[in-house]
Each structure stands twice: as structure tokens, then as C-alpha cells.
Short mmCIF file of C-alpha atoms and ligand atoms in Angstrom, two decimals:
data_model
loop_
_atom_site.label_atom_id
_atom_site.label_comp_id
_atom_site.label_asym_id
_atom_site.label_seq_id
_atom_site.Cartn_x
_atom_site.Cartn_y
_atom_site.Cartn_z
CA UNK A 1 14.87 -29.10 240.53
CA UNK A 2 16.58 -26.23 237.70
CA UNK A 3 15.56 -27.95 233.63
CA UNK A 4 19.01 -26.79 231.75
CA UNK A 5 17.34 -24.85 228.87
CA UNK A 6 18.53 -25.86 225.41
CA UNK A 7 19.19 -22.94 222.62
CA UNK A 8 21.38 -22.68 219.41
CA UNK A 9 20.15 -19.82 218.40
CA UNK A 10 20.41 -15.73 219.94
CA UNK A 11 16.80 -15.17 218.93
CA UNK A 12 16.83 -18.71 221.23
CA UNK A 13 19.19 -17.79 223.98
CA UNK A 14 16.82 -13.71 224.02
CA UNK A 15 14.34 -15.94 224.77
CA UNK A 16 15.15 -18.78 227.59
CA UNK A 17 16.92 -16.13 229.41
CA UNK A 18 13.38 -13.19 228.80
CA UNK A 19 12.02 -16.68 230.28
CA UNK A 20 14.42 -16.80 233.44
CA UNK A 21 15.74 -20.40 232.26
CA UNK A 22 18.82 -21.29 234.66
CA UNK A 23 21.07 -23.45 233.11
CA UNK A 24 20.93 -22.56 229.51
CA UNK A 25 23.09 -24.79 227.01
CA UNK A 26 23.88 -24.08 223.63
CA UNK A 27 23.91 -26.56 221.24
CA UNK A 28 26.88 -26.50 218.88
CA UNK A 29 25.05 -28.38 216.26
CA UNK A 30 22.53 -27.35 213.89
CA UNK A 31 19.80 -29.80 214.42
CA UNK A 32 18.07 -29.27 210.94
CA UNK A 33 21.80 -29.66 208.79
CA UNK A 34 23.58 -31.36 211.20
CA UNK A 35 26.17 -29.12 211.21
CA UNK A 36 28.67 -28.93 213.66
CA UNK A 37 30.67 -25.07 214.83
CA UNK A 38 31.57 -24.38 217.95
CA UNK A 39 31.84 -21.10 217.59
CA UNK A 40 27.76 -21.24 218.03
CA UNK A 41 28.49 -21.04 222.26
CA UNK A 42 30.66 -18.00 222.22
CA UNK A 43 28.25 -16.11 219.10
CA UNK A 44 25.67 -17.03 221.53
CA UNK A 45 26.90 -16.28 224.44
CA UNK A 46 27.03 -12.76 223.25
CA UNK A 47 23.05 -12.56 223.94
CA UNK A 48 23.86 -12.90 227.75
CA UNK A 49 26.47 -10.84 227.55
CA UNK A 50 24.95 -8.04 226.21
CA UNK A 51 21.40 -8.31 228.66
CA UNK A 52 23.85 -8.49 231.98
CA UNK A 53 23.92 -11.65 232.40
CA UNK A 54 26.27 -12.74 233.61
CA UNK A 55 27.21 -16.96 234.08
CA UNK A 56 29.26 -19.08 236.34
CA UNK A 57 33.24 -19.66 236.23
CA UNK A 58 33.81 -23.29 236.15
CA UNK A 59 36.36 -22.23 239.73
CA UNK A 60 33.33 -20.74 240.78
CA UNK A 61 31.10 -21.99 243.05
CA UNK A 62 27.29 -20.92 242.11
CA UNK A 63 25.27 -17.81 243.06
CA UNK A 64 21.17 -17.27 242.03
CA UNK A 65 23.22 -14.23 240.06
CA UNK A 66 24.37 -15.82 237.32
CA UNK A 67 23.30 -18.29 235.17
CA UNK A 68 25.28 -21.69 234.49
CA UNK A 69 25.92 -21.90 230.59
CA UNK A 70 26.82 -25.05 229.21
CA UNK A 71 28.22 -25.51 225.68
CA UNK A 72 26.85 -28.48 224.14
CA UNK A 73 28.02 -31.15 221.04
CA UNK A 74 31.33 -31.15 219.15
CA UNK A 75 33.91 -31.34 222.02
CA UNK A 76 36.39 -33.76 220.84
CA UNK A 77 39.65 -33.36 222.64
CA UNK A 78 41.13 -31.35 224.84
CA UNK A 79 41.28 -27.92 222.99
CA UNK A 80 37.94 -28.04 222.88
CA UNK A 81 37.67 -28.13 226.92
CA UNK A 82 40.34 -25.16 227.24
CA UNK A 83 38.64 -23.01 224.75
CA UNK A 84 35.31 -23.20 226.73
CA UNK A 85 37.07 -23.50 229.68
CA UNK A 86 39.13 -19.95 228.90
CA UNK A 87 35.82 -18.34 227.59
CA UNK A 88 34.68 -19.20 231.49
CA UNK A 89 31.80 -21.56 230.40
CA UNK A 90 30.63 -23.52 233.08
CA UNK A 91 30.43 -26.96 232.08
CA UNK A 92 30.48 -28.62 228.92
CA UNK A 93 28.18 -32.21 227.98
CA UNK A 94 30.08 -34.66 225.87
CA UNK A 95 28.50 -36.86 224.13
CA UNK A 96 30.12 -39.15 221.27
CA UNK A 97 33.24 -38.79 222.27
CA UNK A 98 32.36 -41.00 224.63
CA UNK A 99 29.94 -43.40 223.17
CA UNK A 100 33.06 -44.00 220.39
CA UNK A 101 35.59 -44.72 223.37
CA UNK A 102 37.12 -47.92 223.08
CA UNK A 103 38.03 -47.23 226.37
CA UNK A 104 35.51 -43.68 228.10
CA UNK A 105 36.84 -43.89 231.29
CA UNK A 106 41.14 -42.64 229.41
CA UNK A 107 38.87 -40.45 227.18
CA UNK A 108 37.27 -38.67 229.92
CA UNK A 109 40.59 -37.92 231.30
CA UNK A 110 41.99 -37.28 228.36
CA UNK A 111 39.64 -34.91 227.88
CA UNK A 112 39.84 -33.17 230.89
CA UNK A 113 43.72 -32.43 230.17
CA UNK A 114 45.04 -35.89 232.55
CA UNK A 115 46.14 -37.33 229.68
CA UNK A 116 49.03 -36.36 227.64
CA UNK A 117 47.63 -37.04 223.96
CA UNK A 118 49.86 -35.74 220.56
CA UNK A 119 49.02 -32.01 220.22
CA UNK A 120 47.61 -31.04 216.35
CA UNK A 121 50.23 -29.41 215.91
CA UNK A 122 53.02 -32.94 216.00
CA UNK A 123 49.82 -35.05 214.85
CA UNK A 124 50.58 -37.00 211.14
CA UNK A 125 48.15 -38.58 208.75
CA UNK A 126 46.85 -41.97 208.00
CA UNK A 127 45.13 -42.17 204.77
CA UNK A 128 43.45 -45.79 204.04
CA UNK A 129 42.59 -46.49 200.37
CA UNK A 130 40.30 -48.25 198.15
CA UNK A 131 37.01 -47.66 199.84
CA UNK A 132 34.04 -49.29 197.51
CA UNK A 133 31.45 -49.39 199.84
CA UNK A 134 29.80 -47.34 203.08
CA UNK A 135 30.07 -49.81 205.74
CA UNK A 136 33.97 -49.44 205.13
CA UNK A 137 33.95 -46.20 204.62
CA UNK A 138 32.63 -45.72 208.57
CA UNK A 139 34.89 -48.57 209.73
CA UNK A 140 37.55 -46.83 208.97
CA UNK A 141 36.09 -43.09 209.74
CA UNK A 142 35.50 -44.80 213.49
CA UNK A 143 39.00 -46.41 213.48
CA UNK A 144 40.19 -43.00 213.15
CA UNK A 145 41.25 -42.62 209.82
CA UNK A 146 42.39 -38.90 208.58
CA UNK A 147 41.99 -39.37 204.70
CA UNK A 148 39.33 -42.04 202.31
CA UNK A 149 40.04 -42.67 199.89
CA UNK A 150 37.70 -43.69 196.40
CA UNK A 151 39.32 -45.00 193.70
CA UNK A 152 38.21 -43.47 189.42
CA UNK A 153 41.74 -44.52 188.03
CA UNK A 154 40.09 -46.73 184.68
CA UNK A 155 41.26 -50.97 185.17
CA UNK A 156 41.00 -50.54 188.88
CA UNK A 157 39.22 -53.58 190.60
CA UNK A 158 38.81 -51.06 193.49
CA UNK A 159 37.04 -48.35 190.57
CA UNK A 160 34.06 -46.92 192.51
CA UNK A 161 31.38 -45.37 190.22
CA UNK A 162 29.94 -41.87 191.16
CA UNK A 163 26.89 -42.73 192.69
CA UNK A 164 28.66 -45.12 194.74
CA UNK A 165 31.08 -42.19 195.40
CA UNK A 166 28.82 -39.86 196.58
CA UNK A 167 27.24 -42.60 199.47
CA UNK A 168 30.54 -42.81 200.46
CA UNK A 169 31.47 -39.32 200.57
CA UNK A 170 28.01 -39.15 202.80
CA UNK A 171 28.31 -41.23 205.47
CA UNK A 172 31.89 -39.11 206.02
CA UNK A 173 30.19 -36.38 205.94
CA UNK A 174 27.34 -37.99 208.29
CA UNK A 175 30.37 -39.34 210.30
CA UNK A 176 32.39 -35.88 210.57
CA UNK A 177 29.07 -34.61 211.10
CA UNK A 178 29.16 -31.57 208.15
CA UNK A 179 27.21 -32.09 205.37
CA UNK A 180 29.53 -30.01 202.77
CA UNK A 181 33.45 -30.95 201.29
CA UNK A 182 35.82 -29.35 204.06
CA UNK A 183 37.35 -25.59 202.46
CA UNK A 184 40.97 -25.73 203.17
CA UNK A 185 42.81 -22.23 202.71
CA UNK A 186 45.98 -22.83 200.66
CA UNK A 187 49.11 -21.11 202.87
CA UNK A 188 50.59 -18.05 200.83
CA UNK A 189 52.67 -18.94 198.00
CA UNK A 190 56.25 -19.51 198.75
CA UNK A 191 59.72 -19.69 196.53
CA UNK A 192 60.88 -23.31 199.42
CA UNK A 193 58.99 -26.44 198.69
CA UNK A 194 59.66 -27.51 201.85
CA UNK A 195 58.06 -24.89 203.68
CA UNK A 196 55.24 -24.90 201.09
CA UNK A 197 54.86 -29.18 201.35
CA UNK A 198 55.36 -28.32 205.99
CA UNK A 199 52.04 -25.89 206.10
CA UNK A 200 50.37 -28.13 203.91
CA UNK A 201 50.95 -31.34 206.32
CA UNK A 202 49.83 -28.68 209.34
CA UNK A 203 46.32 -27.77 207.14
CA UNK A 204 45.57 -31.11 206.09
CA UNK A 205 46.08 -32.77 209.69
CA UNK A 206 44.13 -30.14 211.07
CA UNK A 207 41.45 -29.97 208.91
CA UNK A 208 40.75 -34.12 209.17
CA UNK A 209 42.29 -34.63 212.78
CA UNK A 210 37.80 -34.09 213.75
CA UNK A 211 36.38 -35.33 210.20
CA UNK A 212 37.76 -38.12 207.65
CA UNK A 213 38.20 -36.18 204.41
CA UNK A 214 37.56 -38.15 200.49
CA UNK A 215 40.02 -38.46 199.03
CA UNK A 216 39.06 -39.02 194.72
CA UNK A 217 41.99 -40.67 193.42
CA UNK A 218 42.72 -40.20 189.60
CA UNK A 219 44.88 -41.63 186.96
CA UNK A 220 45.75 -39.33 183.66
CA UNK A 221 42.31 -38.17 183.49
CA UNK A 222 40.66 -35.02 181.00
CA UNK A 223 41.08 -32.28 183.66
CA UNK A 224 37.38 -31.54 182.56
CA UNK A 225 36.42 -35.12 184.41
CA UNK A 226 37.52 -34.15 186.83
CA UNK A 227 36.52 -30.85 188.54
CA UNK A 228 33.20 -32.91 186.58
CA UNK A 229 33.54 -35.81 189.13
CA UNK A 230 34.55 -33.99 192.05
CA UNK A 231 31.30 -31.25 191.99
CA UNK A 232 29.23 -34.29 192.13
CA UNK A 233 30.48 -35.81 194.36
CA UNK A 234 31.83 -33.29 196.92
CA UNK A 235 35.04 -35.50 197.41
CA UNK A 236 37.38 -32.95 199.84
CA UNK A 237 40.28 -33.98 198.02
CA UNK A 238 42.16 -35.63 194.93
CA UNK A 239 45.32 -37.63 194.54
CA UNK A 240 46.49 -37.29 190.53
CA UNK A 241 47.76 -40.82 190.48
CA UNK A 242 49.82 -40.46 186.58
CA UNK A 243 52.04 -38.83 185.37
CA UNK A 244 49.65 -35.34 185.37
CA UNK A 245 53.07 -33.45 186.46
CA UNK A 246 52.43 -30.97 189.38
CA UNK A 247 51.39 -28.11 188.22
CA UNK A 248 47.56 -30.30 187.41
CA UNK A 249 47.03 -29.75 190.89
CA UNK A 250 46.22 -26.99 191.24
CA UNK A 251 43.41 -27.49 188.09
CA UNK A 252 41.50 -29.84 190.43
CA UNK A 253 38.69 -27.44 192.25
CA UNK A 254 39.59 -28.55 195.21
CA UNK A 255 43.48 -29.29 196.77
CA UNK A 256 45.52 -32.61 195.13
CA UNK A 257 48.26 -34.41 196.77
CA UNK A 258 50.95 -35.75 194.35
CA UNK A 259 51.59 -39.00 193.12
CA UNK A 260 55.35 -39.27 192.50
CA UNK A 261 56.25 -43.21 192.16
CA UNK A 262 59.57 -44.53 193.00
CA UNK A 263 60.12 -48.51 191.20
CA UNK A 264 59.75 -51.30 193.86
CA UNK A 265 62.29 -52.40 196.06
CA UNK A 266 64.73 -55.04 195.46
CA UNK A 267 64.22 -57.58 197.80
CA UNK A 268 65.28 -56.81 201.53
CA UNK A 269 65.98 -53.26 200.34
CA UNK A 270 63.04 -51.62 200.99
CA UNK A 271 63.67 -52.15 205.20
CA UNK A 272 65.55 -50.31 207.57
CA UNK A 273 67.98 -53.38 208.04
CA UNK A 274 69.40 -52.93 204.60
CA UNK A 275 71.03 -49.54 205.29
CA UNK A 276 72.02 -50.30 208.64
CA UNK A 277 73.57 -54.11 207.58
CA UNK A 278 74.90 -52.25 204.33
CA UNK A 279 76.85 -49.49 207.02
CA UNK A 280 76.61 -46.48 204.80
CA UNK A 281 74.28 -44.29 205.62
CA UNK A 282 72.15 -43.65 202.19
CA UNK A 283 73.18 -45.32 199.08
CA UNK A 284 73.69 -44.29 196.09
CA UNK A 285 70.49 -44.88 194.17
CA UNK A 286 68.58 -43.68 196.72
CA UNK A 287 69.79 -40.08 196.29
CA UNK A 288 69.53 -39.97 193.38
CA UNK A 289 65.72 -41.33 193.76
CA UNK A 290 65.20 -38.50 196.51
CA UNK A 291 66.35 -36.36 194.18
CA UNK A 292 64.48 -37.27 191.01
CA UNK A 293 61.40 -37.42 193.66
CA UNK A 294 62.22 -33.35 194.75
CA UNK A 295 62.88 -32.33 191.46
CA UNK A 296 59.36 -32.75 190.89
CA UNK A 297 57.54 -31.80 193.81
CA UNK A 298 57.78 -28.11 193.37
CA UNK A 299 55.86 -25.23 195.25
CA UNK A 300 52.60 -24.00 194.64
CA UNK A 301 50.91 -25.95 193.86
CA UNK A 302 50.34 -29.79 195.44
CA UNK A 303 48.27 -30.01 198.58
CA UNK A 304 51.41 -33.11 199.54
CA UNK A 305 54.07 -35.35 197.94
CA UNK A 306 51.58 -39.47 198.25
CA UNK A 307 55.48 -41.58 197.02
CA UNK A 308 54.33 -45.24 195.60
CA UNK A 309 55.63 -47.88 194.33
CA UNK A 310 55.74 -48.63 190.31
CA UNK A 311 56.70 -52.02 189.14
CA UNK A 312 57.71 -52.06 185.37
CA UNK A 313 55.03 -48.97 184.07
CA UNK A 314 52.00 -50.16 186.65
CA UNK A 315 51.44 -47.04 188.72
CA UNK A 316 48.79 -47.51 191.46
CA UNK A 317 48.25 -50.45 193.80
CA UNK A 318 50.85 -53.11 193.24
CA UNK A 319 51.26 -54.44 196.89
CA UNK A 320 54.28 -53.76 196.70
CA UNK A 321 56.82 -51.00 199.01
CA UNK A 322 59.62 -49.07 196.94
CA UNK A 323 62.82 -48.02 199.44
CA UNK A 324 62.12 -46.58 201.86
CA UNK A 325 65.20 -45.01 202.80
CA UNK A 326 64.09 -42.75 199.36
CA UNK A 327 60.86 -41.39 201.85
CA UNK A 328 63.59 -40.51 204.88
CA UNK A 329 65.98 -38.55 202.64
CA UNK A 330 63.01 -36.19 200.96
CA UNK A 331 62.14 -35.84 204.87
CA UNK A 332 65.33 -34.43 204.96
CA UNK A 333 65.28 -32.58 202.84
CA UNK A 334 62.58 -30.97 204.64
CA UNK A 335 59.56 -31.94 202.02
CA UNK A 336 57.10 -34.03 204.48
CA UNK A 337 55.58 -37.10 202.58
CA UNK A 338 52.75 -39.37 202.27
CA UNK A 339 54.30 -43.21 202.02
CA UNK A 340 52.11 -45.50 200.11
CA UNK A 341 52.61 -48.84 198.68
CA UNK A 342 52.78 -52.44 200.27
CA UNK A 343 51.95 -51.30 203.45
CA UNK A 344 49.98 -53.44 206.49
CA UNK A 345 49.86 -53.62 210.12
CA UNK A 346 52.40 -56.06 210.38
CA UNK A 347 55.37 -53.70 208.67
CA UNK A 348 53.40 -49.60 208.68
CA UNK A 349 54.93 -49.28 212.41
CA UNK A 350 59.01 -50.52 210.91
CA UNK A 351 58.05 -48.01 208.03
CA UNK A 352 56.70 -44.53 209.93
CA UNK A 353 60.15 -45.51 212.61
CA UNK A 354 62.35 -45.52 209.63
CA UNK A 355 61.63 -43.24 207.29
CA UNK A 356 59.33 -40.51 210.04
CA UNK A 357 56.90 -39.90 207.47
CA UNK A 358 54.21 -37.47 207.56
CA UNK A 359 51.48 -39.58 206.66
CA UNK A 360 50.93 -43.29 205.32
CA UNK A 361 48.89 -44.48 203.39
CA UNK A 362 46.80 -48.80 202.60
CA UNK A 363 45.15 -49.97 200.44
CA UNK A 364 45.48 -53.83 199.47
CA UNK A 365 47.60 -54.83 202.58
CA UNK A 366 43.90 -53.89 204.75
CA UNK A 367 42.20 -55.81 202.37
CA UNK A 368 40.08 -59.37 202.31
CA UNK A 369 38.97 -59.84 198.84
CA UNK A 370 40.01 -56.56 196.31
CA UNK A 371 38.09 -53.76 196.89
CA UNK A 372 36.89 -55.52 200.09
CA UNK A 373 38.21 -54.39 203.58
CA UNK A 374 39.14 -56.48 206.28
CA UNK A 375 37.68 -54.78 209.02
CA UNK A 376 40.50 -56.26 212.20
CA UNK A 377 42.93 -55.58 209.94
CA UNK A 378 41.95 -51.64 208.86
CA UNK A 379 41.79 -51.34 212.74
CA UNK A 380 45.09 -53.26 214.15
CA UNK A 381 46.39 -50.81 211.20
CA UNK A 382 44.76 -48.09 212.16
CA UNK A 383 46.28 -48.66 215.71
CA UNK A 384 49.84 -50.05 215.27
CA UNK A 385 50.68 -46.07 212.64
CA UNK A 386 49.18 -44.73 215.42
CA UNK A 387 51.88 -45.82 217.93
CA UNK A 388 54.16 -44.97 215.99
CA UNK A 389 53.34 -42.17 215.16
CA UNK A 390 53.70 -41.77 219.10
CA UNK A 391 57.42 -43.67 219.06
CA UNK A 392 58.12 -41.75 217.12
CA UNK A 393 57.13 -38.58 217.79
CA UNK A 394 59.43 -39.21 221.52
CA UNK A 395 62.03 -39.72 220.01
CA UNK A 396 62.54 -36.89 217.38
CA UNK A 397 61.55 -34.95 221.48
CA UNK A 398 64.18 -36.31 222.85
CA UNK A 399 67.11 -36.52 219.49
CA UNK A 400 65.80 -32.64 220.14
CA UNK A 401 66.60 -33.03 223.45
CA UNK A 402 70.02 -34.27 223.25
CA UNK A 403 70.82 -32.13 221.11
CA UNK A 404 70.02 -28.46 222.67
CA UNK A 405 71.76 -30.38 225.43
CA UNK A 406 74.69 -30.77 223.34
CA UNK A 407 74.98 -27.79 222.03
CA UNK A 408 74.66 -26.18 225.78
CA UNK A 409 77.28 -28.07 226.68
CA UNK A 410 78.96 -26.57 223.76
CA UNK A 411 78.97 -23.31 224.76
O1 LIG B 501 44.27 -49.77 194.16
C1 LIG B 501 43.92 -49.55 192.93
O2 LIG B 501 43.54 -49.88 192.12
C2 LIG B 501 44.90 -47.87 191.75
C3 LIG B 501 45.02 -48.47 190.67
C4 LIG B 501 45.18 -46.98 190.32
C5 LIG B 501 45.88 -45.85 190.96
C6 LIG B 501 45.52 -45.90 192.55
C7 LIG B 501 45.40 -47.44 193.11
N1 LIG B 501 45.66 -47.11 194.14
C8 LIG B 501 46.40 -46.87 195.05
O3 LIG B 501 47.68 -47.40 195.20
C9 LIG B 501 48.50 -46.78 196.59
C10 LIG B 501 49.23 -47.97 197.45
O4 LIG B 501 48.41 -49.12 197.61
P1 LIG B 501 48.95 -50.95 198.73
O5 LIG B 501 48.60 -50.42 199.61
O6 LIG B 501 49.99 -50.48 197.91
O7 LIG B 501 47.42 -51.61 197.94
C11 LIG B 501 47.21 -46.12 197.05
O8 LIG B 501 47.71 -44.64 197.26
C12 LIG B 501 45.63 -46.25 196.50
O9 LIG B 501 45.37 -44.83 196.71
#
């Protein structure tokens, strides 16, 4: 019988090989800090290469002169398996991803590239906001949200203390196997809002698709207070939900989402039906509102534009939708938006398909009481949003193919 010898550092690899280990697993997780770094296998494998010890390629049958080199831990998607396959690692060991999977057999097929998951570059964002306790944070992380929001805005029934926020941050970090805020490098500065926010949307998805990020929601609070809370609680991102303006987003100490407020929709105006029934492509009021949003979205300051409903001056947590045609028009102008306001598990799909938005944000729509999430509704919202994202990706691909075909016929 051959033992699997687990290593994490260059030194441990040297010891294992000198002792004659034939099956060596490199743990990507540092068991002292629980920090995960997939580059560990690549780095530590170089020691074997430098010692002239070759390892078996997965496509070859094993020979005694080669060790079996395994990448252990942190493998969550087919891109990870591919990465290790490309470097010729003999095998991968997957634990947590399968334990968390609702359908482990499907998860294995996905890891092996036999199912067709949406590539990270095409994924969209789901944010669940107004979290006030660690149990809800765990439920939301497990359900697969990208962003988890905690509210610091004065007067909100969902407002958390700094201590509570720190506990939520710790829970979310532990879920994502990290113990520090995620650093996201901003894209290069540009004159184009579309270019800037598109680059940011890819960065946000990449940074949050394995590990959810915690967003602190502030409203017209002093910048020193925001920066202090960011530093003391370990928030990954900030959301400015008042009248702070775009420029303030660059001052928060971490990247910030900027909320642009759109007045509540008149009954019947908030859904796709209003556009179809009206026959007109876009109502004049939606057009001018979309122009107002675009004017408030210059490049080089915020990490994203979040549209939320305002009702008679009340901004945030209204539980009401705005006219989604505005979000659609802003998206068509090239600026990806996150849609908030009155979303719930029953309307999120129509919203995503109609607006083609980059992201959705829910708070009161998945609550059983103010500040208390309903786990079943959180799960249902996530499922509906992800299903809608999949359908939207398919629809956009089909439209693209039809357009290419038409162009080909014209030539
Ligand atoms: O929810 C609140 O109490 C709140 C207070 C102050 C600013 C923002 C607030 N919530 C934000 O509102 C949107 C949408 O909420 P809902 O789904 O309509 O209930 C969301 O971004 C929350 O962060």
C-alpha cells in the first residue's frame, strides 16, 4: 500500500521526496491560517521539478520512476481542474465542493467539464442585503450569493452594530476560506463609462464567484466614519446609498458601489408588459430617467452602478420597484447595472430577462420579519435569479448568432 503524503510548503515537499514518498498531495489550504491559494500546488511542484523528480501526467499510465502528484483543496469549478490538468498534475482531490453540492454527481460532471456551466466571464451578480445575523449570512453564502450586504445607514430597521458586522464578515470570510478583505485592483482609468463599468463588472464577478464579499451600506455619513468602519470590520466593498455623488466612491478605502435613485414606478409600469402593451419601444419618461442615470455615472470613481427606488424622498429599503425600462436603457447604453427595489423570488426572473441587468439585489423580498431572512425564500430567490441568468445568457447568444447569420447573408 502506498501512503499519500500531504505537503504545503517547499520544505515539506523536499522532506517528503527525500523520504521516498511516491504519492504526494499539495494542500492549497494553509492549515494554520485556513487561507486558500491555488498557486500553492504550482509553486511547490517546482521543488519536485528542481530535484529532478518527474510526476505522472494524467494521460499516461503510472510508472515507478514517477511520483503521483495531487492538488488538494480549493477546487470549486471546471476551470480549476483544467488549470491542474494543464500543468500535468496527476490528480485532484475535491471535498468541500462536493459536500456543498445539492447534486454531487452533477457537480462531478461539471468539474470534469461534462456539464456546461456558465464561464465566469459571462456570469452575473446576485446581492442579498440587509443581513443582521451570522445565521442568515451563512444561509446566503451557502445559497451562492456574490455579495452580502450589511446596513449602517442611520434609522434603518436593519442597521447593524460594528461588532455584529465584524462577526458577519468573519463568517463570510470563513465560508470563502480567507481571513482578510478581498483586494480588487481597479481597472485602468478611461474616458468611457461603458468601458469602466464593464471592466468592473467582470472584476466583481471574478472576485466573488468562489467567495462572497461583504458590502457595507452607508447613507450620507461622514467619510472618516465610513473609512473607520471599513478598517475595523473588514468590509470588502461599500455601497453609498444617499446623496454622496460618484466622486465620493473613490474615497471609501475599498471599492464602492454607487446607488442612483429612480422614483417608484406607477402601478403596472414596473414590468415588461407596460412596454409591450404601450407598443412604443421606450416611454419618454424612461428615456429621460435613463439619461439622468447615465449623467450620474462618470467613469473612474465607483465600482458599479446600483439602481434603487426612491419614494417621496425615502431612499433604500422601500420594497418597491422602479420602472425597469430605465435599467434596460442604461444597460443598452453599455453601462452594466445592478437592479434593486422590490425584488422577490417571484419577480426576479421577469426583471432579469427584461432588463438584461448585470446584477440583482434583494433585501425585504426574502425576509420573514424586518432584518430576519427566510432561508427558503433566500434559496428560492437564488435559484430563480441563477435560472434567469442562464436563460438570459442563452437568449443573448442566440441573438448574437442570428445577427451574425444575417450579416453573412447580406455579404
Ligand atoms: O433596507 C434598508 O433598511 C435600507 C436603509 C437605507 C439604505 C438602504 C437600505 N436598503 C437597500 O435597499 C435596497 C433594496 O431593498 P428592497 O429589496 O427593496 O427591500 C437594497 O440595496 C438595500 O441595500
